[in-house]
Coordinates of C-alpha atoms in Angstrom, one line a residue:
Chain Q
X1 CA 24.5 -2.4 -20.1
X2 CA 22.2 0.7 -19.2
X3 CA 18.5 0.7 -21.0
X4 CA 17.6 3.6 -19.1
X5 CA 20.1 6.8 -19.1
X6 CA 19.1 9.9 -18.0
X7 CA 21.7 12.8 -18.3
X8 CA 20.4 16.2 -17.0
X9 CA 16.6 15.7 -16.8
X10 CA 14.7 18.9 -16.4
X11 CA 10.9 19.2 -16.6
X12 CA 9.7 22.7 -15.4
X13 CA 5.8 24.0 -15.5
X14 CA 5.8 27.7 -15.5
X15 CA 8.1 28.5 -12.7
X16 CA 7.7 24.9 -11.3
X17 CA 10.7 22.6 -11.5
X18 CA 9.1 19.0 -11.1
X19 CA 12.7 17.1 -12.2
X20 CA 15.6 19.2 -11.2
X21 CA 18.5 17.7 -13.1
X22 CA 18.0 13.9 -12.8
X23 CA 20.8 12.2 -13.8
X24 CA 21.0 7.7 -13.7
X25 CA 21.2 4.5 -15.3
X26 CA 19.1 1.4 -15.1
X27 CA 21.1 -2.0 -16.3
X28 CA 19.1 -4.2 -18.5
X29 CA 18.0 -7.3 -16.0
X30 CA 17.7 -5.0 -13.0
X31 CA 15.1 -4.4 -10.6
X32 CA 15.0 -0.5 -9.7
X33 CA 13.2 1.1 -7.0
X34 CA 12.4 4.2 -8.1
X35 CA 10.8 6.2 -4.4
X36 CA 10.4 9.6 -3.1
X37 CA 7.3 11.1 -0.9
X38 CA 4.3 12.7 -2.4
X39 CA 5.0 15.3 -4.9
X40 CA 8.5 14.5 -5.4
X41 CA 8.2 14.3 -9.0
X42 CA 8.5 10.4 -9.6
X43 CA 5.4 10.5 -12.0
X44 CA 6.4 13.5 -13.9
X45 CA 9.8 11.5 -15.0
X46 CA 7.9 8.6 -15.4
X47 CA 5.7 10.0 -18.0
X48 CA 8.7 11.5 -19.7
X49 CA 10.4 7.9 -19.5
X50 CA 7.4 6.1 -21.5
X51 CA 7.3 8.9 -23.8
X52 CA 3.6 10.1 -22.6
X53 CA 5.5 13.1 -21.9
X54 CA 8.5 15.7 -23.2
X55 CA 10.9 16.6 -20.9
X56 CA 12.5 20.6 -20.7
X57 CA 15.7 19.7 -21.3
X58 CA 18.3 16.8 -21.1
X59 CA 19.5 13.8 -22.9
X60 CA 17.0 10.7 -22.0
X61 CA 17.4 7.1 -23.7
X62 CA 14.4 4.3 -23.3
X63 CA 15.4 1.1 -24.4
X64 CA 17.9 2.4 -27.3
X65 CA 15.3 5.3 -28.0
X66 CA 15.7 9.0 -27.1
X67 CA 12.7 10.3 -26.0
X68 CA 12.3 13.7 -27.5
X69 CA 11.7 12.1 -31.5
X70 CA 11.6 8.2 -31.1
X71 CA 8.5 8.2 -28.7
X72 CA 6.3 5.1 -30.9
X73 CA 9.6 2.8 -30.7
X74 CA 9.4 3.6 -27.0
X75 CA 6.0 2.5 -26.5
X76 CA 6.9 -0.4 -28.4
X77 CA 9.5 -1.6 -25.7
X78 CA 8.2 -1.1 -22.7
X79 CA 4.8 -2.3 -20.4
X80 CA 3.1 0.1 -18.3
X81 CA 1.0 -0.9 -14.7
X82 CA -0.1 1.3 -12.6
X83 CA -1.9 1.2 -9.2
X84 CA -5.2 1.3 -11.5
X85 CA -4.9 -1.8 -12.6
X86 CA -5.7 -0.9 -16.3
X87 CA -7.9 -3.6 -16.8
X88 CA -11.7 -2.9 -18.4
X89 CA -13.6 -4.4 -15.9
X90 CA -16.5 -5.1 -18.2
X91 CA -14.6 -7.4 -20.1
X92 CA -13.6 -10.7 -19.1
X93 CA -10.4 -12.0 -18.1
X94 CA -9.3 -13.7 -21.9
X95 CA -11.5 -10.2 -23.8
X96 CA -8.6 -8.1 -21.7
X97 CA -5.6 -10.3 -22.7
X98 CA -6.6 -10.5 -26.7
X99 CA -7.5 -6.8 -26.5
X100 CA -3.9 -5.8 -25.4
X101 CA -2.0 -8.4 -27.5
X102 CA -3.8 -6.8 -30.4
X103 CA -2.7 -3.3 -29.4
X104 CA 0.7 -4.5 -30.0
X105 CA 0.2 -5.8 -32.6
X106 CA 0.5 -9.7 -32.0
X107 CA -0.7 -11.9 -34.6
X108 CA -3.8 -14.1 -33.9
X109 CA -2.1 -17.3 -33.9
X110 CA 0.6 -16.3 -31.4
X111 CA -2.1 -14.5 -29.2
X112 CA -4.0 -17.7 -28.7
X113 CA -1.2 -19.9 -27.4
X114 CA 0.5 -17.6 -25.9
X115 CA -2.7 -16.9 -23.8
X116 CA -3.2 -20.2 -22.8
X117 CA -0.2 -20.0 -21.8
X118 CA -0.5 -17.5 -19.7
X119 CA -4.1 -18.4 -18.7
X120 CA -1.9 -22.0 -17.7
X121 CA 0.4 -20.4 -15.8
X122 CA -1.8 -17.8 -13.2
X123 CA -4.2 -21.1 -12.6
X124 CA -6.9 -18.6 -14.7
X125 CA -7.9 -21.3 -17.1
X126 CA -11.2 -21.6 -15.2
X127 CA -12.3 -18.3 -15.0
X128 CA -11.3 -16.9 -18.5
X129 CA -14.7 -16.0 -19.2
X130 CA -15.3 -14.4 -15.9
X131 CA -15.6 -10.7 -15.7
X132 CA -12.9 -8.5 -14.3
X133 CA -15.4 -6.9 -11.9
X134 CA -16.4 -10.3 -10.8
X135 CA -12.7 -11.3 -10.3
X136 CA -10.9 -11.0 -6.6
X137 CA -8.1 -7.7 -6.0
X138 CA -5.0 -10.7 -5.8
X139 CA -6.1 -12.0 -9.3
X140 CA -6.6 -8.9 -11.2
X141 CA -3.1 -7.7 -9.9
X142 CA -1.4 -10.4 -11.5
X143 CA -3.2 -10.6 -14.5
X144 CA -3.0 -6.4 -14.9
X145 CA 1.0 -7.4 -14.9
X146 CA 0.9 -10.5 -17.1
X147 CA -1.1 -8.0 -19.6
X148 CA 1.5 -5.5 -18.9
X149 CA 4.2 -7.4 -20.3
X150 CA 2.4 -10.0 -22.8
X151 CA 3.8 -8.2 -25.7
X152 CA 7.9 -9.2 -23.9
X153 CA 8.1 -5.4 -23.6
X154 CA 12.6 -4.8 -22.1
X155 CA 11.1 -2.7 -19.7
X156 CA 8.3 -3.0 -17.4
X157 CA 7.0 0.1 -15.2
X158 CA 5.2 -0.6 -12.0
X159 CA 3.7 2.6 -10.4
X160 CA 2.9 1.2 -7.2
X161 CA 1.6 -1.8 -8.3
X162 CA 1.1 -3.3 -4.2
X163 CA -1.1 -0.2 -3.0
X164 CA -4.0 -1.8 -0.8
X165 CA -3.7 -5.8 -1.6
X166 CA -2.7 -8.2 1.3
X167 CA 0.6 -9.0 2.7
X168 CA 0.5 -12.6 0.8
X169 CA -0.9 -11.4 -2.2
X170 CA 1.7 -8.5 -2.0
X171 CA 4.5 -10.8 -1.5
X172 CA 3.5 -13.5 -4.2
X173 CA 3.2 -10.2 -6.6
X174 CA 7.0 -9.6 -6.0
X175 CA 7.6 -13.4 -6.5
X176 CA 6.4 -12.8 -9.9
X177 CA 8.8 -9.6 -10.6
X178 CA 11.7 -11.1 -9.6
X179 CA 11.2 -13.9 -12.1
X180 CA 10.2 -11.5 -14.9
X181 CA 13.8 -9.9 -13.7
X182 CA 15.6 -13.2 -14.1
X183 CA 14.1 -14.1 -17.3
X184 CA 16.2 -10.5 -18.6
X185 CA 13.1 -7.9 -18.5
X186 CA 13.8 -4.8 -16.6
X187 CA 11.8 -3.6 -14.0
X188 CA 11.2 -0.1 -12.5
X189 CA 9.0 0.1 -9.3
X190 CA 7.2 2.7 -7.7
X191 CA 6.2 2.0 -3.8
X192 CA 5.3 3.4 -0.4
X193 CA 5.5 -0.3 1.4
X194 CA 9.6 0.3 2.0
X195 CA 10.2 -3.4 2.7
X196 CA 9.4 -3.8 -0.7
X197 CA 12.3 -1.3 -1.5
X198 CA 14.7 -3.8 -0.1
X199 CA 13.7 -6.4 -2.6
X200 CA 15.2 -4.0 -5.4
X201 CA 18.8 -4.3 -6.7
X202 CA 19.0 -0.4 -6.5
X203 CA 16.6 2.0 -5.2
X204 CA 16.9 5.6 -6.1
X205 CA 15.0 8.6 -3.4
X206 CA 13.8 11.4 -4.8
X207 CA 12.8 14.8 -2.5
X208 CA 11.9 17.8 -4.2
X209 CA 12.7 16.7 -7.9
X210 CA 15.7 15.5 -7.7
X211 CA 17.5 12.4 -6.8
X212 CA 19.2 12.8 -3.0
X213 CA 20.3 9.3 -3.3
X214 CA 20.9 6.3 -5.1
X215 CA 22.7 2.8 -4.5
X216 CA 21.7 -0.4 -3.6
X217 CA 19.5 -1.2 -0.5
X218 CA 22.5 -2.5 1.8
X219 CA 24.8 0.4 0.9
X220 CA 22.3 2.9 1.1
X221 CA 21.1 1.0 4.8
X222 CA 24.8 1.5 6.2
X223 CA 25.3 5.0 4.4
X224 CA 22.7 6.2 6.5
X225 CA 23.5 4.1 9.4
X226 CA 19.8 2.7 9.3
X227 CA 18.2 -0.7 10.1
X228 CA 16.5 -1.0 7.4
X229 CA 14.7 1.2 4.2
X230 CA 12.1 2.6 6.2
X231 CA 14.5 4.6 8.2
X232 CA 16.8 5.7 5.2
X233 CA 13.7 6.8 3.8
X234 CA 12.8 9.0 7.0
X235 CA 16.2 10.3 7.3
X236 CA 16.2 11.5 3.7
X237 CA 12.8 12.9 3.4
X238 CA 13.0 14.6 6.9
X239 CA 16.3 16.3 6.4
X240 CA 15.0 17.8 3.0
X241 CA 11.6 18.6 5.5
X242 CA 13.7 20.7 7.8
X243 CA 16.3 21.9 5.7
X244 CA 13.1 24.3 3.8
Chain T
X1 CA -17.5 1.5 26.2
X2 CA -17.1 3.6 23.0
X3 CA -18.4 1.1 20.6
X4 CA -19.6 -2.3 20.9
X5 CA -20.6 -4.3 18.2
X6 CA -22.4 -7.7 18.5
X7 CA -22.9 -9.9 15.7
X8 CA -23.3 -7.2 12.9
X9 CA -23.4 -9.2 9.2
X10 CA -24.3 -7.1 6.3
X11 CA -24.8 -8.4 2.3
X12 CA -24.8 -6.9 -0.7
X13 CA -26.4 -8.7 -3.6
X14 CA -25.1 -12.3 -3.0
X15 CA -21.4 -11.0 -1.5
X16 CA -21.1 -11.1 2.4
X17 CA -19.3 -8.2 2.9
X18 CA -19.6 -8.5 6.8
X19 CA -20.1 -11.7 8.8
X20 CA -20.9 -11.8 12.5
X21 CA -18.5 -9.1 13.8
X22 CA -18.0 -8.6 17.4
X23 CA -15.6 -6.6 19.3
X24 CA -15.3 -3.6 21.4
X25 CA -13.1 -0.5 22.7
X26 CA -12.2 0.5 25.4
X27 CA -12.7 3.8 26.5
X28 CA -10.1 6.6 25.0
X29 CA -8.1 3.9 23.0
X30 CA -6.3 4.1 19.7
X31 CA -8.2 0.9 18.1
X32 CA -6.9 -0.3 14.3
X33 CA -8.8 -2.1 11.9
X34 CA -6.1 -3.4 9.8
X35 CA -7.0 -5.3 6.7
X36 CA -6.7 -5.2 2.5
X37 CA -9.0 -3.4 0.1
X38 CA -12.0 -4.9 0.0
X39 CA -12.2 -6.8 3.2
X40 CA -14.7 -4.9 4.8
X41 CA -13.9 -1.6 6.8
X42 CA -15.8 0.6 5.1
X43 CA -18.6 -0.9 5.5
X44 CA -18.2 -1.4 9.1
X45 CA -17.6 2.4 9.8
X46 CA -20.8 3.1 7.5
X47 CA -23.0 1.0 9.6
X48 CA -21.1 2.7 13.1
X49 CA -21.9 6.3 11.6
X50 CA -25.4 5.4 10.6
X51 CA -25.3 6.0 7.4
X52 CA -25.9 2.1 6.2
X53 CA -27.9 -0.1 8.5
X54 CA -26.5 -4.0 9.4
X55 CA -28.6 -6.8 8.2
X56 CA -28.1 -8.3 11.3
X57 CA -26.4 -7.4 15.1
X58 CA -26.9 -4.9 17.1
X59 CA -24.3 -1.8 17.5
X60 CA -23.8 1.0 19.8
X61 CA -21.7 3.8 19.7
X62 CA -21.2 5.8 23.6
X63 CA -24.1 3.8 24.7
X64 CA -26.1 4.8 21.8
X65 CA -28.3 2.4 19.5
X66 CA -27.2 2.8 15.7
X67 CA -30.5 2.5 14.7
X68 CA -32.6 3.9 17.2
X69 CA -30.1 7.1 18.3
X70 CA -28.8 7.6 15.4
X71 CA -29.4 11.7 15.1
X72 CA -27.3 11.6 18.8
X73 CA -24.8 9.4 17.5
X74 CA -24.2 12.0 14.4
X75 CA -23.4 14.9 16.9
X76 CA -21.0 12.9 18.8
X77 CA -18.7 11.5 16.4
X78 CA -15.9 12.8 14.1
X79 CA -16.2 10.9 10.7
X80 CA -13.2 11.1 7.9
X81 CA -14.1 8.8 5.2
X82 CA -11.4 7.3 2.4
X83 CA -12.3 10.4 0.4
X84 CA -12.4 13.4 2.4
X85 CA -15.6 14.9 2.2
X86 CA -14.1 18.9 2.2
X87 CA -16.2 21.4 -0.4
X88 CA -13.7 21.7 -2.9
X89 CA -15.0 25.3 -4.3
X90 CA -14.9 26.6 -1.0
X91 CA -11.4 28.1 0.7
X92 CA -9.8 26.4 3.9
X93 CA -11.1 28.5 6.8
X94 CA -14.9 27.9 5.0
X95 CA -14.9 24.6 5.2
X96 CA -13.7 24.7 8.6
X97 CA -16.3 27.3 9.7
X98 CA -19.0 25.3 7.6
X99 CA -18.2 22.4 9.3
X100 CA -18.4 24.1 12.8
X101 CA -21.7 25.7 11.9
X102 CA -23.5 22.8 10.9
X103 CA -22.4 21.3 14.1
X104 CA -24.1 24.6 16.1
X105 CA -20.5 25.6 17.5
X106 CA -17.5 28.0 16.1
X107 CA -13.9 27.1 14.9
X108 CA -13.2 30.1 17.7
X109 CA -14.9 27.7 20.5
X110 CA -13.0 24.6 19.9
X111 CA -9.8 25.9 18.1
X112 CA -7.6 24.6 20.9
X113 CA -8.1 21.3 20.1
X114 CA -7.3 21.4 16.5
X115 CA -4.7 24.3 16.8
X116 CA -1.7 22.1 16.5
X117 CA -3.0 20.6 12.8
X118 CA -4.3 23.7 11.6
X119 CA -1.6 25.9 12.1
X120 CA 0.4 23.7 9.6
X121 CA -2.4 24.7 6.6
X122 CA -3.1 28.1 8.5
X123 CA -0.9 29.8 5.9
X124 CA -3.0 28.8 3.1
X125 CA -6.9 29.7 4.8
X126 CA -7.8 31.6 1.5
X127 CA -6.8 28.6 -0.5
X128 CA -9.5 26.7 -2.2
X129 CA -9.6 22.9 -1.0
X130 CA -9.2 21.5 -4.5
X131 CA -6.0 23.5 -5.1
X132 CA -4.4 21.6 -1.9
X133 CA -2.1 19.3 -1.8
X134 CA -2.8 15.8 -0.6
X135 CA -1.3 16.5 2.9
X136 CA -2.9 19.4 3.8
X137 CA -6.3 18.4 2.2
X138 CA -6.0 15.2 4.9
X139 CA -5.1 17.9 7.5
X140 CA -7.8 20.2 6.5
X141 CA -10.6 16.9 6.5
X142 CA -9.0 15.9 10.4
X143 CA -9.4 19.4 11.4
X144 CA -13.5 19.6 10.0
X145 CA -13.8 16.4 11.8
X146 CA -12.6 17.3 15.0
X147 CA -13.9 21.3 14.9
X148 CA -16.8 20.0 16.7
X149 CA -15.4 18.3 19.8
X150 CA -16.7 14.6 19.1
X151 CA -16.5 12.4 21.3
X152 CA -15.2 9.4 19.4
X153 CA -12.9 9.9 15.8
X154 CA -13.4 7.3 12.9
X155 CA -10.9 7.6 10.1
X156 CA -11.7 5.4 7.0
X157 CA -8.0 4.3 5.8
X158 CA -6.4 8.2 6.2
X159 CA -3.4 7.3 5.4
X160 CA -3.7 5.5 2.4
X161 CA -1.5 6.2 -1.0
X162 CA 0.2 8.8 1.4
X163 CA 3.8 8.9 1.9
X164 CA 6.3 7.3 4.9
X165 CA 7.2 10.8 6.2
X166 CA 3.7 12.5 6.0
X167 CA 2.3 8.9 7.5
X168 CA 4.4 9.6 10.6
X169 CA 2.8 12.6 10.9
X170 CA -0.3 11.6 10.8
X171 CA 0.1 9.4 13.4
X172 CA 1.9 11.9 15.7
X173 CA -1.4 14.0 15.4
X174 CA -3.9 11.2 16.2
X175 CA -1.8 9.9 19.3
X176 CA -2.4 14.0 20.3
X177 CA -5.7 13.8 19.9
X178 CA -6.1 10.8 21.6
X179 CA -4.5 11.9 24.8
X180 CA -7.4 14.4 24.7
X181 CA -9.6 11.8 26.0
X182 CA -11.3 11.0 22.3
X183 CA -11.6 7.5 21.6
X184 CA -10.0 6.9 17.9
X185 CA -11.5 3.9 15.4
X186 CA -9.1 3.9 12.7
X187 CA -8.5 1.8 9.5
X188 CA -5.5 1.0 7.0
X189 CA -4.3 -1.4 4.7
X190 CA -0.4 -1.1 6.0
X191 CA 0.0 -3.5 8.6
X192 CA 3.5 -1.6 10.3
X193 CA 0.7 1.5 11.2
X194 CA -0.7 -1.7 14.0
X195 CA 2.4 -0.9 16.5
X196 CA 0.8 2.8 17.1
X197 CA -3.0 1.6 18.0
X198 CA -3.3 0.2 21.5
X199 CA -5.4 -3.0 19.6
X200 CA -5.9 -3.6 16.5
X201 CA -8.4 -6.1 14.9
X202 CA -7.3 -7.8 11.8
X203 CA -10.1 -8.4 9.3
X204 CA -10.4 -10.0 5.7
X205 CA -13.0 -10.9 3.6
X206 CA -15.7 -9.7 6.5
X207 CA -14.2 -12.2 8.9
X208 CA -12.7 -10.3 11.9
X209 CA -9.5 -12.9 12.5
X210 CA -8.7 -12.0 15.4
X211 CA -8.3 -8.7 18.1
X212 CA -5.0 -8.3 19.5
X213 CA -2.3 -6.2 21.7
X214 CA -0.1 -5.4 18.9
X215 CA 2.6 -5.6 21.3
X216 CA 2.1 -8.7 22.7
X217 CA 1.1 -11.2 19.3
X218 CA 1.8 -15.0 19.2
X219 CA 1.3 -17.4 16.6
X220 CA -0.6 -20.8 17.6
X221 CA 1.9 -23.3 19.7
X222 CA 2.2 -25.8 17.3
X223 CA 4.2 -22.8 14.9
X224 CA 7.4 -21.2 15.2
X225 CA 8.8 -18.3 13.2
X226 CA 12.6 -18.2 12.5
X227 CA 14.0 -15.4 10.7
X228 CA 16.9 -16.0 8.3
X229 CA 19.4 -13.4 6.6
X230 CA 22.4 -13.1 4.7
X231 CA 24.8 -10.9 3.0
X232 CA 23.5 -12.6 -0.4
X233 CA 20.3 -12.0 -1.6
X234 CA 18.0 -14.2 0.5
X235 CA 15.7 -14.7 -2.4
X236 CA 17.9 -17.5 -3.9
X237 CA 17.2 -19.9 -1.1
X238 CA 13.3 -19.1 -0.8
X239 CA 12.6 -21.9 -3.1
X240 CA 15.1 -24.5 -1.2
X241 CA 13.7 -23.8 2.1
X242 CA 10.1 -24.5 0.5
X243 CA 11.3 -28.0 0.3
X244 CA 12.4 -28.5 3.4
X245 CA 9.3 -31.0 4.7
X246 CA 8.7 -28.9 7.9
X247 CA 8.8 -25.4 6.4
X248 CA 5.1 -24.3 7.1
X249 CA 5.5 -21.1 5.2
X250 CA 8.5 -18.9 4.0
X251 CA 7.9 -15.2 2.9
X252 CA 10.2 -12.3 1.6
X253 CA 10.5 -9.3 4.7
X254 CA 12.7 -6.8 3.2
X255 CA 16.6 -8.6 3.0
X256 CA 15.2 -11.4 5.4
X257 CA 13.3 -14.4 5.1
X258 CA 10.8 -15.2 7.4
X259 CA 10.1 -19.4 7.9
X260 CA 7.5 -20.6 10.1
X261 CA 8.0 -24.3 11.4
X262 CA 5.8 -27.2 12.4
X263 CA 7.6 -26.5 15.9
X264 CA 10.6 -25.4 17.3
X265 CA 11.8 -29.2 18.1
X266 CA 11.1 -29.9 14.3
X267 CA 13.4 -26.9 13.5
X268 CA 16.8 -28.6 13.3
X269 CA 16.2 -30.0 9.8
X270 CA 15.9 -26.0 9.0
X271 CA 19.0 -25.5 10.5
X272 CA 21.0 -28.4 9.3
X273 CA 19.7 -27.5 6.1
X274 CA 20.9 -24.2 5.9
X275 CA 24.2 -25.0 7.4
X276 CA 24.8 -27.8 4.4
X277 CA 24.1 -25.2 1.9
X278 CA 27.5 -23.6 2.7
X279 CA 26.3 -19.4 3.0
X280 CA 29.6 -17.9 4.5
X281 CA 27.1 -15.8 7.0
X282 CA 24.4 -17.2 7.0
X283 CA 22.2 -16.0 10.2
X284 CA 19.1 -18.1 11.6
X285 CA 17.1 -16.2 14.5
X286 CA 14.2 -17.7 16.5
X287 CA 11.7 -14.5 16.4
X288 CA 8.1 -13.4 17.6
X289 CA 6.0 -12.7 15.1
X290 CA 5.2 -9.1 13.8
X291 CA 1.8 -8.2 13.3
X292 CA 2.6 -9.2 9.3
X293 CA 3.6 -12.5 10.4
X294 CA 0.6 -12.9 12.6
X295 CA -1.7 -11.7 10.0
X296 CA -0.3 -13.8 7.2
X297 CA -0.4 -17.2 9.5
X298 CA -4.3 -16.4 10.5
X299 CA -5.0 -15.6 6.4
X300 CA -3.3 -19.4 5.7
X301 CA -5.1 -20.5 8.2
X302 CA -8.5 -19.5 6.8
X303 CA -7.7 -20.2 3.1
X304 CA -7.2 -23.9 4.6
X305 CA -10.3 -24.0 6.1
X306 CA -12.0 -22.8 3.5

């Protein structure tokens, strides 16, 4: 079943086309790669997908939710990261967690043991009342995603969540998506690392606002007669490069 | 030798952010320094382009004391830091020939050697710097570094948050430049950049691990690093292989698994594993490590000590 569908996505400044008819589904459960080089227009249709942003034109569903009129019950579904983690570093590590919960509205009761819980689970019980600032890159990572999706959002976006960590803390990060995934949330990544694009279920490339491919990392890797992501990628992005 | 550091160590507050580094290139070479956010590289290249002084060690850069030469060592060396330092308010060609100025030379003088970068963003000279794209603003900052004719290039992490194709790029121009004779200290957080520097010197936490050929890397003898794939998602089986009482370590690499071992003797309990598990195609590979593989074994390593 599809909790993203896109049908004709369109999102023009002025003369600018930034999406050029995007047109996909994400299945509920999935893990979905969503690349493309700089400028491609992946943060554009992200926006547009969260509801931060209205799109031109096109028919765009988020969870059940079209996002031209239904933007708040959006919001309500979904968890945002970005490559920021948006932690307030002058807070401590439990301060961030209650502060989120209580943006979404969780009820006092069910935000303290669900935050033990949590707090249980990273190995963070001991530093709670640490700072954020105080706090090493690997730990605010995971806790920036466990905040993203304390609230059980159906949808989790990850704009680059990896950018700049080490390759253990980068793989252990991905340990914890593809649980998240298992459990039934759905998760759509952003990332330059393109090993990481192999971990996806399907991984869509965008080049010049619009989507020049999209299938699953194996089909994609003998499509393009390539041994591995990094040179699909390459292939993709240079042809669009040369064919200016 | 272009630079040779001995024993630098630098704090801040009560964080070590360098301890007791020591290492030196070679003359001309492509050198990486290859490690996460945070572990130390910036600091490094401050204290190499005098603009922060070590606590501790000595450095010099062509011969040249850090702390005693430093107004030599400024005209000498190209500097790019993480955030390229371009005037924003001022067009393309004006940084360029602001940058020349400062330096007592002319973009006309030394134009050769940046002709093949600048020609890409040539087309937009009247272009303010803010209004460029990321791209061209990193080929606009390499070109100001290089306007002067240094004789050694430090690049604080230039690729960073940039794309696969324009990465590529990026490195195509440095190995140019390189073969100009200018010796090139470069850092990153993506460890695949290590194949194109001729050594690369993995740091975290201000600990330099190790310095290495990237071509030529080998875990410790007691280790060895198989490399297992299937058609089905390899993922499944990370957790299995875990328990397996050998298994030193076993990491996702794109549809593979990569499992280092007590030894390669001690192996067959992998492999008689795997085969009892029933995986219609299941493929296990003895490997060399990749500079990931090396990197991740040296980071367990320390975490153990420590």
């Amino acid at each position: 079943m599809a909790i993203i569908k896109v049908r004709n996505l369109v999102k023009k400044f002025g003369s600018f086309t930034a999406n050029d008819q995007l047109t996909f589904d994400v299945g509920e459960g999935e893990i979905f790669g969503f690349l493309g080089a700089n400028g491609a227009g992946k943060t554009t249709a992200i926006k547009i997908l969260c509801g931060l942003s209205y799109p031109s034109s096109g028919e765009i569903e988020v969870a059940g939710y079209n996002v031209y009129n239904e933007r708040e019950n959006i919001k309500k579904n979904i968890g945002y990261m970005s490559q920021k983690f948006s932690l307030y570093e002058d807070l401590t590590v439990s301060e961030n967690i209650r502060l989120y919960a209580g943006i979404y509205g969780m009820g006092k009761k069910k935000i303290i043991t669900r935050e033990e819980e949590l707090l249980e689970r990273l190995g963070m019980m001991a530093i709670r009342k640490r700072r954020i600032s105080e706090i090493p890159l690997g730990w605010k990572q995971k806790l920036a995603f466990s905040v993203a999706v304390f609230h059980n959002p159906r949808i989790v976006f990850l704009d680059e969540p990896t950018g700049g960590v080490d390759p253990i803390t980068r793989r252990q990060f991905w340990e914890l998506i593809h649980e998240t995934a298992e459990q039934g949330m759905t998760v759509f990544v952003t990332t330059h690392y393109m090993d990481e694009a192999e971990y996806c279920d399907r991984v869509s490339i965008m080049v010049d606002g619009r989507i020049e491919a999209l299938d699953t990392p194996v089909r994609m890797r003998s499509a393009y007669q390539a041994a591995n992501m990094n040179e699909v990628f390459l292939k993709i992005a240079m042809k669009a490069k040369n064919g200016k | 030798m272009s630079f040779e550091l001995h024993s630098i160590s630098k704090s801040f507050q009560d964080v070590d952010a360098l301890r007791d580094i020591t290492f030196s290139t070679k003359e001309g070479e492509i050198f990486g320094l290859i490690g996460p956010d945070g572990a130390g590289k910036t600091t490094l290249f401050r204290i190499l382009v005098t603009l922060l002084n070590a606590d501790k060690g000595s450095a010099t850069v062509k011969g040249l004391d850090v702390r005693k030469d430093f107004r030599k060592i400024r005209k000498i060396i190209g500097y790019m830091p993480g955030r390229f330092s371009l005037y924003m308010d001022l067009s393309v060609i004006e940084n360029l020939q602001f940058y020349a100025t400062v330096f007592g030379t002319s973009v006309e003088k030394n134009y050769d050697l940046i002709k093949d970068i600048y020609m890409k963003i040539e087309p937009f000279k009247d272009r303010l710097a803010g209004k460029l794209s990321g791209g061209m603003k990193q080929k606009l900052a390499l070109s100001c570094a290089l306007i002067h004719r240094p004789d050694v290039l430090i690049l604080d992490e230039p690729t960073t948050g940039v794309d696969a194709v324009s990465r590529k790029e990026f490195w195509d121009m440095l190995h140019q430049i390189s073969s100009e004779g200018i010796t090139i200290l470069v850092s990153t957080p993506y460890m695949d950049e290590a194949a194109q520097c001729d050594r690369v010197g993995l740091i975290q936490k201000g600990t330099l691990l190790s310095v290495s050929d990237p071509a030529d890397l080998r875990l410790s003898a007691d280790k060895q690093l198989f490399i297992f794939k299937s058609s089905r998602k390899v993922y499944n089986y990370l957790e299995q292989i875990h328990g397996i009482s050998n298994t030193i370590s076993a990491w996702l690499f794109g549809d593979e698994l990569h499992i280092v071992t007590t030894s390669e003797r001690d192996a067959d309990l992998l492999r008689s594993s795997i085969a009892s598990w029933d995986i219609p195609d299941a493929d296990l590979r003895k490997s060399d490590p990749g500079i990931e593989d090396y990197f991740m074994q040296l980071l367990s390593v320390q975490t153990v000590k420590s």
